[in-house]
Amino acid sequence: MKIQPPRRSLKFLRWFCREESIEEIEGDLIEIFEKDFETSPSAARRRFTWGVIKHFRPAFIKSFKFVQTLNPAAMLRHNLTISFRNIKRYKGSFLLNVAGLSSGLACAILIYLWVSDELRVDRFHEHDSRLYQVLKNARQGDETIHTFEVTPAMMAQTMVEDLPEVEFAASVIKRDHGVASKEKEHLKAMPQFVNKDFFKVFSFKLIVGDKEKIFPDRNHVVLTEKMALKLFNTTKDIVGKTFEWEWWEMFNGTYTVGGVVETPPSNSTMQFDILFDHDLWGERNKNNNNWFSNNANTYIVLRQGTDPYAFSEKVKNYSRQKFEKLHGKEGLQYEGDVLIQRYSDHYLYNKFENGVQAGGKIQYVKLFFIVGVLILVIACINFMNLATAQASRRAKEVGVKKAIGARRTALIVQYIAESVLIALISVVVAMMMVYLLLPQFRTITAKELALHPDPNLILAIAIITFVTGIVSGSYPALYLSGFNPISTLKGLLNTSRSGSWIRKGLVVFQFFLSMLLIVSVVLVYQQIQFIQTKNLGFNKANIVRITNEGKLRK
């Protein structure tokens, strides 16, 4: 068995020692080590290490010439030049890569627009973090607990008076359309009855009027900007003007414009055309002052520092106590438990099972997000496989660069930069595709989606682009930069078995994801076809439903 001196000490000696002295010093130290090893192996190792340390002095240390740091701008310019030359040389491969990546990126951007819009619904209000909707859990005829959005119309006012945790409260009564008329104009409009704190709770901006005095009397109303333009062709100098309103007989008559509010944005679940005074509803609807009449939506703004969970427990029996105090115990068994839910969460988490929150539209948001990620993954895998399949064309380039001293790190940076460049070109093509497909996508989703210079959108697209470029270029970069220069220059490209398995695995995974998405689309299509073609027991052709409203009601 050959005796080996300490490896680290020998490596250190070869690193610092001059070339003209290394052979003599190393030979002497090894000779002494072999003699000492026969007596004491441990002492021989210590003496060898000490001998190396003693030679670590200026007489034997070689002069190190540190490599000058490369100019980043020059390196970037070089990588871009090489990348453009390869694109020009291999046009077919480039177009194939761009087609695959741009398609995946276009799908991902469209899904991002939809998901982002869903997540922003109702989150534009100033008091968003403290704005809650009051709900009720009650039993109706069976043991199942049902969750209702409607509450007694008096609840908002009494909560402000009874509960110090409530800063503001709004009572909103939503009803079906009526008809607003001005001269020959007869316009369908959606009314809401709101109390005086409505604009303190919600951040709908008043264009004309004072939110402290929005209803000087019960015949004054607030129009949305859109409604004002339809009725009066302007939003200026219309305060004090009148129009006719036809709805329920008790509310028909002439009303005066007291203010104009911005039309609710498309990402608001609360949509209306005209705001009426809440007290008008109570004056003309005698059941409004009863705790068994649930006809209003109640929204509250909690004071800073209030624990919403503790508050929800505190008000659990609030409605029941009020009902018993005013109406006695008769019918009390139908009263339910009061709970609160953050207003901006209600759109996505609107499903309740037996009184407990159990998901909602957030499930579709998560599903589409996952689909978007999977589409990007398929596009990235496709890029990897195409790049590695064409590796033989770049082998000599790698061999030449390594032969003249190029480090593997520099090669990796070059190939990743090339893939990021392709990703940037692909995202430009993808944005063009999104622009062309957006009108149809708006029709499908029934949303006002738009491409505009939104910082969040720009940041998201930039992240998607660079992550896609780096991820899709990482494996080809590692694969190409690992070629042996001698073998590649001789034309002996040796592909390892592990590399082959990785590529095969990526292909299998890519086809698995593709088949999963295709099967899902087929199942959804079949379900929609079933819904559209299911025999409902009557002929749907030429049947029209007309709502009984306005003059038709008479």
Coordinates of C-alpha atoms in Angstrom, one line a residue:
M1 CA 0.0 0.0 0.0
K2 CA 1.4 3.4 -1.0
I3 CA 1.8 5.8 1.8
Q4 CA 0.1 9.2 1.2
P5 CA 1.1 12.4 3.0
P6 CA -1.7 14.7 4.3
R7 CA -3.7 15.8 1.3
R8 CA -4.6 19.3 2.5
S9 CA -1.0 20.1 3.4
L10 CA 0.3 18.9 0.1
K11 CA -2.4 20.8 -1.8
F12 CA -1.6 24.0 0.1
L13 CA 2.2 23.5 -0.7
R14 CA 1.4 23.1 -4.5
W15 CA -0.8 26.2 -4.4
F16 CA 1.7 28.7 -2.9
C17 CA 5.1 27.3 -3.8
R18 CA 7.2 28.5 -6.8
E19 CA 7.3 26.2 -9.9
E20 CA 11.1 26.1 -9.8
S21 CA 11.2 25.0 -6.2
I22 CA 8.1 22.8 -5.8
E23 CA 9.6 19.6 -7.2
E24 CA 12.6 19.7 -4.8
I25 CA 10.7 20.7 -1.7
E26 CA 7.9 18.3 -2.2
G27 CA 10.3 15.4 -2.9
D28 CA 12.3 16.1 0.3
L29 CA 9.2 16.4 2.5
I30 CA 7.7 13.2 1.1
E31 CA 11.0 11.3 1.6
I32 CA 11.2 12.4 5.3
F33 CA 7.5 11.6 5.7
E34 CA 8.0 8.0 4.5
K35 CA 10.9 7.4 6.9
D36 CA 9.0 8.9 9.9
F37 CA 5.8 6.9 9.0
E38 CA 7.5 3.6 9.9
T39 CA 8.1 4.8 13.4
S40 CA 4.9 6.9 14.1
P41 CA 2.3 7.7 11.4
S42 CA 0.7 10.5 13.4
A43 CA 4.0 12.1 14.2
A44 CA 5.0 11.8 10.5
R45 CA 1.8 13.7 9.4
R46 CA 2.4 16.4 12.0
R47 CA 6.0 16.8 10.9
F48 CA 5.0 17.0 7.2
T49 CA 2.4 19.7 7.9
W50 CA 5.0 21.6 10.0
G51 CA 7.5 21.3 7.1
V52 CA 5.0 22.8 4.7
I53 CA 4.2 25.7 7.0
K54 CA 8.0 26.5 7.4
H55 CA 8.3 26.8 3.6
F56 CA 5.4 29.3 3.5
R57 CA 7.7 32.4 3.3
P58 CA 8.6 35.0 0.7
A59 CA 11.5 33.0 -0.7
F60 CA 9.2 30.2 -1.8
I61 CA 5.8 31.9 -2.4
K62 CA 5.1 32.5 -6.0
S63 CA 3.8 35.8 -7.3
F64 CA 0.0 35.7 -7.9
K65 CA -1.4 37.5 -10.9
F66 CA -5.0 38.2 -10.1
V67 CA -7.3 38.2 -13.0
Q68 CA -8.8 41.7 -13.7
T69 CA -12.5 41.9 -13.1
L70 CA -14.4 41.8 -16.4
N71 CA -16.3 44.9 -17.4
P72 CA -20.0 44.0 -16.8
A73 CA -21.1 46.2 -19.7
A74 CA -18.5 44.6 -22.1
M75 CA -19.6 41.1 -20.9
L76 CA -23.2 41.9 -21.5
R77 CA -22.5 43.3 -24.9
H78 CA -20.5 40.2 -25.7
N79 CA -23.3 37.9 -24.6
L80 CA -25.9 39.8 -26.5
T81 CA -23.7 39.7 -29.7
I82 CA -23.3 35.9 -29.4
S83 CA -27.0 35.5 -28.7
F84 CA -28.0 37.5 -31.8
R85 CA -25.6 35.6 -33.9
N86 CA -27.0 32.3 -32.8
I87 CA -30.6 33.6 -33.3
K88 CA -29.6 34.6 -36.9
R89 CA -27.9 31.4 -37.6
Y90 CA -30.6 29.0 -36.2
K91 CA -33.8 30.9 -37.2
G92 CA -36.0 27.8 -37.2
S93 CA -35.0 26.8 -33.6
F94 CA -35.4 30.4 -32.5
L95 CA -38.9 30.8 -34.0
L96 CA -40.0 27.4 -32.4
N97 CA -38.7 28.5 -29.0
V98 CA -40.4 31.9 -29.3
A99 CA -43.7 30.4 -30.4
G100 CA -43.7 28.0 -27.5
L101 CA -42.7 30.5 -24.8
S102 CA -44.9 33.3 -26.1
S103 CA -48.0 31.1 -26.2
G104 CA -47.3 30.0 -22.6
L105 CA -46.6 33.6 -21.5
A106 CA -49.8 34.9 -23.2
C107 CA -51.9 32.4 -21.4
A108 CA -50.2 33.2 -18.1
I109 CA -50.6 37.0 -18.5
L110 CA -54.3 36.6 -19.4
I111 CA -54.8 34.4 -16.3
Y112 CA -52.8 36.9 -14.2
L113 CA -55.1 39.7 -15.3
W114 CA -58.2 37.7 -14.3
V115 CA -56.8 36.5 -11.0
S116 CA -55.5 40.0 -10.1
D117 CA -58.9 41.5 -10.9
E118 CA -60.6 38.9 -8.7
L119 CA -58.2 39.6 -5.8
R120 CA -58.8 43.4 -6.0
V121 CA -62.6 43.2 -5.8
D122 CA -63.9 45.6 -3.0
R123 CA -60.4 46.3 -1.7
F124 CA -60.4 50.0 -2.8
H125 CA -62.2 51.3 0.3
E126 CA -60.3 53.5 2.7
H127 CA -61.3 51.5 5.7
D128 CA -60.8 48.1 4.0
S129 CA -58.9 46.5 6.9
R130 CA -61.7 47.5 9.4
L131 CA -64.7 47.3 7.2
Y132 CA -67.0 44.3 8.0
Q133 CA -70.4 43.0 6.9
V134 CA -72.8 41.7 9.5
L135 CA -74.3 38.3 8.7
K136 CA -76.8 36.0 10.5
N137 CA -76.8 32.3 11.0
A138 CA -80.3 30.9 11.4
R139 CA -82.3 27.7 11.0
Q140 CA -85.2 27.6 8.6
G141 CA -87.5 24.6 8.9
D142 CA -84.8 22.0 9.4
E143 CA -81.7 21.5 11.5
T144 CA -79.4 23.0 8.8
I145 CA -78.0 26.4 9.6
H146 CA -78.2 28.9 6.8
T147 CA -76.1 32.1 6.5
F148 CA -78.0 35.2 5.5
E149 CA -76.6 38.6 4.3
V150 CA -79.8 40.5 5.3
T151 CA -80.4 41.8 8.8
P152 CA -83.0 44.1 10.5
A153 CA -82.8 47.7 9.0
M154 CA -82.4 49.1 12.5
M155 CA -79.2 47.1 13.3
A156 CA -76.7 49.6 11.9
Q157 CA -77.9 52.5 14.1
T158 CA -78.3 50.5 17.3
M159 CA -74.8 49.0 16.9
V160 CA -73.3 52.4 16.7
E161 CA -75.2 53.4 19.9
D162 CA -74.7 50.2 21.9
L163 CA -71.2 49.0 21.0
P164 CA -68.2 51.3 21.6
E165 CA -66.1 49.1 19.1
V166 CA -68.2 50.3 16.2
E167 CA -67.0 53.7 14.7
F168 CA -69.4 53.9 11.8
A169 CA -72.3 51.7 10.4
A170 CA -74.2 51.8 7.2
S171 CA -77.6 50.2 6.5
V172 CA -78.2 49.5 2.8
I173 CA -81.4 48.3 1.3
K174 CA -81.0 46.9 -2.2
R175 CA -84.0 46.5 -4.5
D176 CA -84.8 45.8 -8.1
H177 CA -84.8 48.3 -10.9
G178 CA -87.2 51.2 -11.3
V179 CA -87.6 53.9 -14.0
A180 CA -86.2 57.4 -13.8
S181 CA -87.8 59.9 -16.2
K182 CA -86.9 63.4 -17.4
E183 CA -89.0 64.8 -20.2
K184 CA -88.9 62.1 -23.0
E185 CA -86.1 60.1 -21.3
H186 CA -87.2 57.0 -19.5
L187 CA -84.2 55.2 -18.0
K188 CA -84.0 51.9 -16.1
A189 CA -82.1 52.5 -12.8
M190 CA -81.1 50.5 -9.8
P191 CA -82.0 52.1 -6.4
Q192 CA -80.4 51.7 -3.0
F193 CA -81.6 53.1 0.3
V194 CA -78.7 54.2 2.5
N195 CA -78.3 56.0 5.8
K196 CA -76.3 59.1 6.6
D197 CA -73.0 57.3 7.3
F198 CA -72.9 55.5 4.0
F199 CA -70.1 57.7 2.6
K200 CA -68.1 57.4 5.9
V201 CA -68.2 53.6 5.7
F202 CA -67.6 53.3 1.9
S203 CA -65.1 55.2 -0.3
F204 CA -67.4 56.1 -3.1
K205 CA -66.3 59.6 -4.1
L206 CA -68.8 62.4 -4.1
I207 CA -68.3 64.7 -7.2
V208 CA -71.1 67.1 -6.1
G209 CA -72.5 67.5 -2.6
D210 CA -71.5 67.2 1.0
K211 CA -71.3 63.7 2.5
E212 CA -72.2 65.2 5.9
K213 CA -75.5 66.4 4.5
I214 CA -76.3 64.1 1.6
F215 CA -80.1 64.0 2.3
P216 CA -81.3 67.5 3.5
D217 CA -84.8 66.0 3.2
R218 CA -86.3 62.7 2.3
N219 CA -87.1 63.6 -1.3
H220 CA -83.4 64.4 -2.1
V221 CA -81.4 61.7 -3.9
V222 CA -77.8 61.1 -5.0
L223 CA -77.2 60.1 -8.7
T224 CA -74.2 58.3 -10.0
E225 CA -72.1 60.2 -12.6
K226 CA -73.3 57.8 -15.3
M227 CA -77.0 58.2 -14.4
A228 CA -76.7 62.0 -14.2
L229 CA -75.2 62.1 -17.7
K230 CA -78.0 60.0 -19.0
L231 CA -80.7 62.2 -17.4
F232 CA -79.3 65.7 -17.7
N233 CA -76.4 65.2 -20.2
T234 CA -74.1 66.8 -17.6
T235 CA -72.9 66.6 -13.9
K236 CA -72.6 70.3 -13.4
D237 CA -75.3 72.6 -11.9
I238 CA -77.8 69.8 -11.6
V239 CA -78.2 70.0 -7.8
G240 CA -81.8 71.1 -7.1
K241 CA -83.1 69.7 -10.5
T242 CA -85.9 67.2 -10.4
F243 CA -87.0 64.0 -12.2
E244 CA -89.8 61.5 -12.0
W245 CA -89.4 58.1 -10.4
E246 CA -91.6 55.1 -10.9
W247 CA -91.1 52.0 -8.9
W248 CA -93.4 50.8 -6.1
E249 CA -96.5 52.9 -5.8
M250 CA -95.6 54.2 -2.3
F251 CA -92.3 55.5 -3.7
N252 CA -93.5 57.0 -7.0
G253 CA -93.1 60.8 -7.3
T254 CA -90.8 63.7 -8.0
Y255 CA -87.3 63.7 -6.5
T256 CA -84.6 66.4 -6.3
V257 CA -81.0 65.8 -7.0
G258 CA -78.9 66.5 -3.9
G259 CA -75.5 65.2 -5.1
V260 CA -73.6 63.2 -7.7
V261 CA -71.3 60.3 -6.8
E262 CA -68.7 58.6 -9.1
T263 CA -70.1 55.5 -10.8
P264 CA -69.1 52.4 -8.7
P265 CA -66.0 50.8 -10.4
S266 CA -66.3 47.4 -12.1
N267 CA -64.3 45.8 -9.2
S268 CA -67.1 46.7 -6.7
T269 CA -69.8 44.3 -5.8
M270 CA -72.0 47.1 -4.7
Q271 CA -73.6 48.6 -7.9
F272 CA -76.3 51.2 -8.0
D273 CA -77.6 54.2 -10.0
I274 CA -79.6 56.2 -7.4
L275 CA -79.2 56.5 -3.7
F276 CA -82.4 57.2 -1.7
D277 CA -82.6 58.3 2.0
H278 CA -82.9 55.3 4.3
D279 CA -85.4 57.1 6.4
L280 CA -87.7 57.3 3.4
W281 CA -87.9 53.6 3.3
G282 CA -88.7 53.4 7.1
E283 CA -91.4 56.1 6.7
R284 CA -93.3 54.3 3.9
N285 CA -92.6 50.7 4.9
K286 CA -94.1 50.2 8.4
N287 CA -92.4 46.8 8.9
N288 CA -89.0 48.5 8.8
N289 CA -89.0 49.1 12.6
N290 CA -89.4 45.4 13.5
W291 CA -86.6 43.1 14.5
F292 CA -88.2 40.2 12.7
S293 CA -88.1 42.1 9.4
N294 CA -84.7 41.3 7.7
N295 CA -84.5 43.5 4.6
A296 CA -81.2 45.4 4.9
N297 CA -77.5 44.8 4.6
T298 CA -75.5 46.1 7.6
Y299 CA -71.9 47.2 7.3
I300 CA -69.7 48.4 10.1
V301 CA -66.3 50.0 10.5
L302 CA -64.5 48.8 13.7
R303 CA -62.4 51.2 15.7
Q304 CA -58.6 50.9 15.5
G305 CA -57.3 48.1 17.7
T306 CA -60.5 46.1 17.9
D307 CA -60.2 42.4 17.7
P308 CA -62.7 41.2 15.1
Y309 CA -62.9 37.7 16.5
A310 CA -63.6 38.8 20.0
F311 CA -66.1 41.3 18.7
S312 CA -67.9 38.6 16.7
E313 CA -68.3 36.5 19.8
K314 CA -69.6 39.6 21.7
V315 CA -72.4 40.3 19.2
K316 CA -73.4 36.6 18.7
N317 CA -76.7 37.1 20.6
Y318 CA -77.1 40.8 19.8
S319 CA -80.1 40.3 17.4
R320 CA -81.7 37.8 19.6
Q321 CA -81.6 40.1 22.7
K322 CA -83.0 43.0 20.7
F323 CA -85.8 40.8 19.3
E324 CA -86.8 39.5 22.8
K325 CA -86.8 43.0 24.3
L326 CA -89.1 44.4 21.6
H327 CA -91.3 41.5 20.6
G328 CA -91.1 39.0 23.5
K329 CA -90.1 35.3 23.2
E330 CA -92.7 34.5 20.6
G331 CA -90.9 33.7 17.4
L332 CA -87.5 34.0 19.1
Q333 CA -86.6 30.5 18.0
Y334 CA -86.3 31.7 14.4
E335 CA -83.7 34.4 15.3
G336 CA -80.1 33.5 14.5
D337 CA -76.6 34.2 15.7
V338 CA -74.9 37.4 14.5
L339 CA -71.4 37.1 13.0
I340 CA -69.1 39.5 11.0
Q341 CA -67.0 38.9 7.9
R342 CA -64.5 41.3 6.4
Y343 CA -66.3 43.0 3.6
S344 CA -63.6 42.6 0.9
D345 CA -63.3 38.9 1.8
H346 CA -67.0 38.2 1.2
Y347 CA -66.7 38.2 -2.6
L348 CA -64.1 35.4 -2.6
Y349 CA -65.2 33.6 0.6
N350 CA -69.0 33.7 0.1
K351 CA -69.8 30.0 0.7
F352 CA -71.1 28.9 4.1
E353 CA -72.0 25.3 5.1
N354 CA -74.0 24.9 8.2
G355 CA -72.9 28.3 9.4
V356 CA -69.2 27.9 8.8
Q357 CA -67.2 29.5 6.1
A358 CA -66.3 26.9 3.5
G359 CA -64.6 28.5 0.6
G360 CA -66.3 30.2 -2.4
K361 CA -64.9 31.8 -5.5
I362 CA -61.4 31.7 -4.1
Q363 CA -61.3 28.0 -5.2
Y364 CA -61.6 29.1 -8.8
V365 CA -58.9 31.7 -8.3
K366 CA -56.5 29.2 -6.9
L367 CA -57.4 26.7 -9.7
F368 CA -56.8 29.2 -12.5
F369 CA -53.5 30.3 -10.8
I370 CA -52.3 26.7 -10.7
V371 CA -53.3 26.2 -14.4
G372 CA -51.3 29.3 -15.3
V373 CA -48.3 28.0 -13.5
L374 CA -48.6 24.6 -15.2
I375 CA -48.9 26.2 -18.7
L376 CA -45.6 28.1 -17.9
V377 CA -44.0 25.0 -16.7
I378 CA -44.9 23.2 -19.9
A379 CA -43.5 26.1 -22.0
C380 CA -40.2 26.0 -20.0
I381 CA -39.8 22.2 -20.3
N382 CA -40.4 22.5 -24.0
F383 CA -37.7 25.2 -24.3
M384 CA -35.3 23.0 -22.2
N385 CA -35.9 19.9 -24.4
L386 CA -35.4 21.9 -27.6
A387 CA -32.2 23.5 -26.3
T388 CA -30.6 20.2 -25.1
A389 CA -31.7 18.4 -28.3
Q390 CA -29.7 20.9 -30.3
A391 CA -26.7 20.7 -28.0
S392 CA -24.5 19.0 -30.6
R393 CA -24.6 22.2 -32.7
R394 CA -23.1 24.2 -29.8
A395 CA -20.6 21.5 -28.7
K396 CA -17.6 22.9 -30.7
E397 CA -18.4 26.4 -29.5
V398 CA -18.1 25.2 -25.9
G399 CA -15.0 23.2 -26.6
V400 CA -13.2 26.3 -28.2
K401 CA -14.2 28.6 -25.4
K402 CA -13.0 26.2 -22.7
A403 CA -9.8 25.5 -24.6
I404 CA -8.9 29.3 -24.6
G405 CA -9.7 29.6 -20.9
A406 CA -13.4 30.3 -20.5
R407 CA -14.7 29.2 -17.1
R408 CA -17.9 27.2 -16.7
T409 CA -19.5 30.0 -14.8
A410 CA -19.0 32.4 -17.7
L411 CA -20.6 29.9 -20.1
I412 CA -23.6 29.3 -17.7
V413 CA -24.1 33.1 -17.5
Q414 CA -23.9 33.3 -21.4
Y415 CA -26.5 30.6 -22.0
I416 CA -28.9 31.9 -19.3
A417 CA -28.6 35.4 -20.7
E418 CA -29.5 33.9 -24.1
S419 CA -32.6 32.3 -22.7
V420 CA -33.6 35.5 -20.9
L421 CA -33.2 37.4 -24.2
I422 CA -35.5 34.8 -25.9
A423 CA -37.9 35.2 -23.0
L424 CA -37.9 39.0 -23.4
I425 CA -38.6 38.6 -27.2
S426 CA -41.3 36.1 -26.3
V427 CA -43.0 38.4 -23.8
V428 CA -43.2 41.2 -26.5
V429 CA -44.9 38.7 -28.8
A430 CA -47.1 37.5 -25.9
M431 CA -48.2 41.0 -25.2
M432 CA -49.3 41.4 -28.8
M433 CA -51.2 38.2 -28.5
V434 CA -52.9 39.3 -25.3
Y435 CA -53.8 42.7 -26.9
L436 CA -55.5 40.8 -29.8
L437 CA -57.2 38.2 -27.5
L438 CA -58.3 40.6 -24.7
P439 CA -61.7 41.7 -26.3
Q440 CA -62.8 38.0 -26.6
F441 CA -61.4 37.3 -23.1
R442 CA -63.5 40.1 -21.7
T443 CA -66.6 38.6 -23.2
I444 CA -65.8 35.2 -21.7
T445 CA -65.0 36.5 -18.2
A446 CA -67.6 39.3 -18.2
K447 CA -64.9 41.6 -16.7
E448 CA -63.5 45.0 -17.7
L449 CA -59.9 43.7 -18.0
A450 CA -57.4 46.1 -19.6
L451 CA -53.7 46.3 -20.3
H452 CA -52.5 49.6 -18.9
P453 CA -49.3 50.9 -17.3
D454 CA -50.0 49.5 -13.9
P455 CA -46.9 49.1 -11.7
N456 CA -48.1 45.8 -10.3
L457 CA -48.8 44.5 -13.8
I458 CA -45.4 45.6 -15.1
L459 CA -43.6 44.1 -12.1
A460 CA -45.6 40.8 -12.5
I461 CA -44.8 40.6 -16.2
A462 CA -41.1 41.3 -15.5
I463 CA -40.9 38.7 -12.8
I464 CA -42.7 36.1 -15.0
T465 CA -40.3 36.9 -17.9
F466 CA -37.1 36.6 -16.0
V467 CA -38.1 33.6 -13.9
T468 CA -39.2 31.9 -17.1
G469 CA -35.9 32.8 -18.8
I470 CA -33.8 31.7 -15.9
V471 CA -35.7 28.5 -15.2
S472 CA -36.0 27.4 -18.9
G473 CA -32.3 28.2 -19.5
S474 CA -30.8 26.8 -16.3
Y475 CA -30.7 23.1 -17.3
P476 CA -29.4 23.7 -20.9
A477 CA -26.8 26.1 -19.5
L478 CA -25.6 23.5 -17.0
Y479 CA -25.8 20.7 -19.6
L480 CA -23.8 22.6 -22.4
S481 CA -21.2 24.1 -20.0
G482 CA -20.4 20.7 -18.7
F483 CA -19.0 19.3 -22.0
N484 CA -15.4 18.1 -22.0
P485 CA -13.4 20.4 -24.3
I486 CA -11.1 17.7 -25.7
S487 CA -14.0 15.4 -26.5
T488 CA -16.1 18.1 -28.1
L489 CA -13.2 19.4 -30.3
K490 CA -12.6 15.8 -31.5
G491 CA -16.3 15.4 -32.3
L492 CA -16.8 12.8 -29.5
L493 CA -19.9 14.2 -27.8
N494 CA -20.5 12.1 -24.7
T495 CA -24.0 12.4 -23.3
S496 CA -24.3 10.9 -19.8
R497 CA -27.0 8.5 -18.9
S498 CA -28.2 10.8 -16.1
G499 CA -28.6 13.6 -18.6
S500 CA -30.6 11.3 -20.8
W501 CA -32.9 10.3 -17.9
I502 CA -33.5 14.0 -17.0
R503 CA -34.5 14.8 -20.6
K504 CA -36.8 11.8 -20.8
G505 CA -38.3 12.7 -17.4
L506 CA -39.0 16.2 -18.5
V507 CA -40.7 15.0 -21.7
V508 CA -42.9 12.5 -19.7
F509 CA -43.7 15.2 -17.2
Q510 CA -44.5 17.7 -20.0
F511 CA -46.9 15.2 -21.7
F512 CA -48.5 14.3 -18.3
L513 CA -49.3 18.0 -17.6
S514 CA -50.6 18.5 -21.2
M515 CA -52.9 15.5 -20.9
L516 CA -54.1 16.6 -17.5
L517 CA -55.1 20.0 -18.9
I518 CA -56.6 18.5 -22.1
V519 CA -58.7 16.0 -20.1
S520 CA -59.9 18.8 -17.7
V521 CA -60.9 21.0 -20.7
V522 CA -62.8 18.1 -22.3
L523 CA -64.6 17.4 -19.0
V524 CA -65.6 21.0 -18.6
Y525 CA -66.8 21.2 -22.2
Q526 CA -68.9 18.1 -21.7
Q527 CA -70.5 19.5 -18.6
I528 CA -71.3 22.8 -20.4
Q529 CA -72.8 20.8 -23.3
F530 CA -74.9 18.8 -20.9
I531 CA -76.2 21.9 -19.2
Q532 CA -77.1 23.5 -22.6
T533 CA -78.7 20.4 -24.1
K534 CA -80.4 18.9 -21.0
N535 CA -84.2 18.4 -21.5
L536 CA -85.9 20.7 -19.0
G537 CA -89.4 19.6 -19.9
F538 CA -90.3 22.5 -22.2
N539 CA -89.2 24.0 -25.4
K540 CA -86.8 26.9 -24.7
A541 CA -86.8 28.2 -28.3
N542 CA -88.5 31.6 -28.8
I543 CA -89.4 32.0 -25.1
V544 CA -88.8 35.5 -23.6
R545 CA -89.0 36.6 -20.0
I546 CA -90.1 40.2 -19.4
T547 CA -89.6 41.8 -15.9
N548 CA -92.8 43.4 -14.5
E549 CA -91.4 46.9 -13.8
G550 CA -92.0 50.6 -14.6
K551 CA -95.1 51.4 -16.6
L552 CA -95.5 47.7 -17.4
R553 CA -96.3 47.1 -13.7
K554 CA -99.6 49.0 -14.2

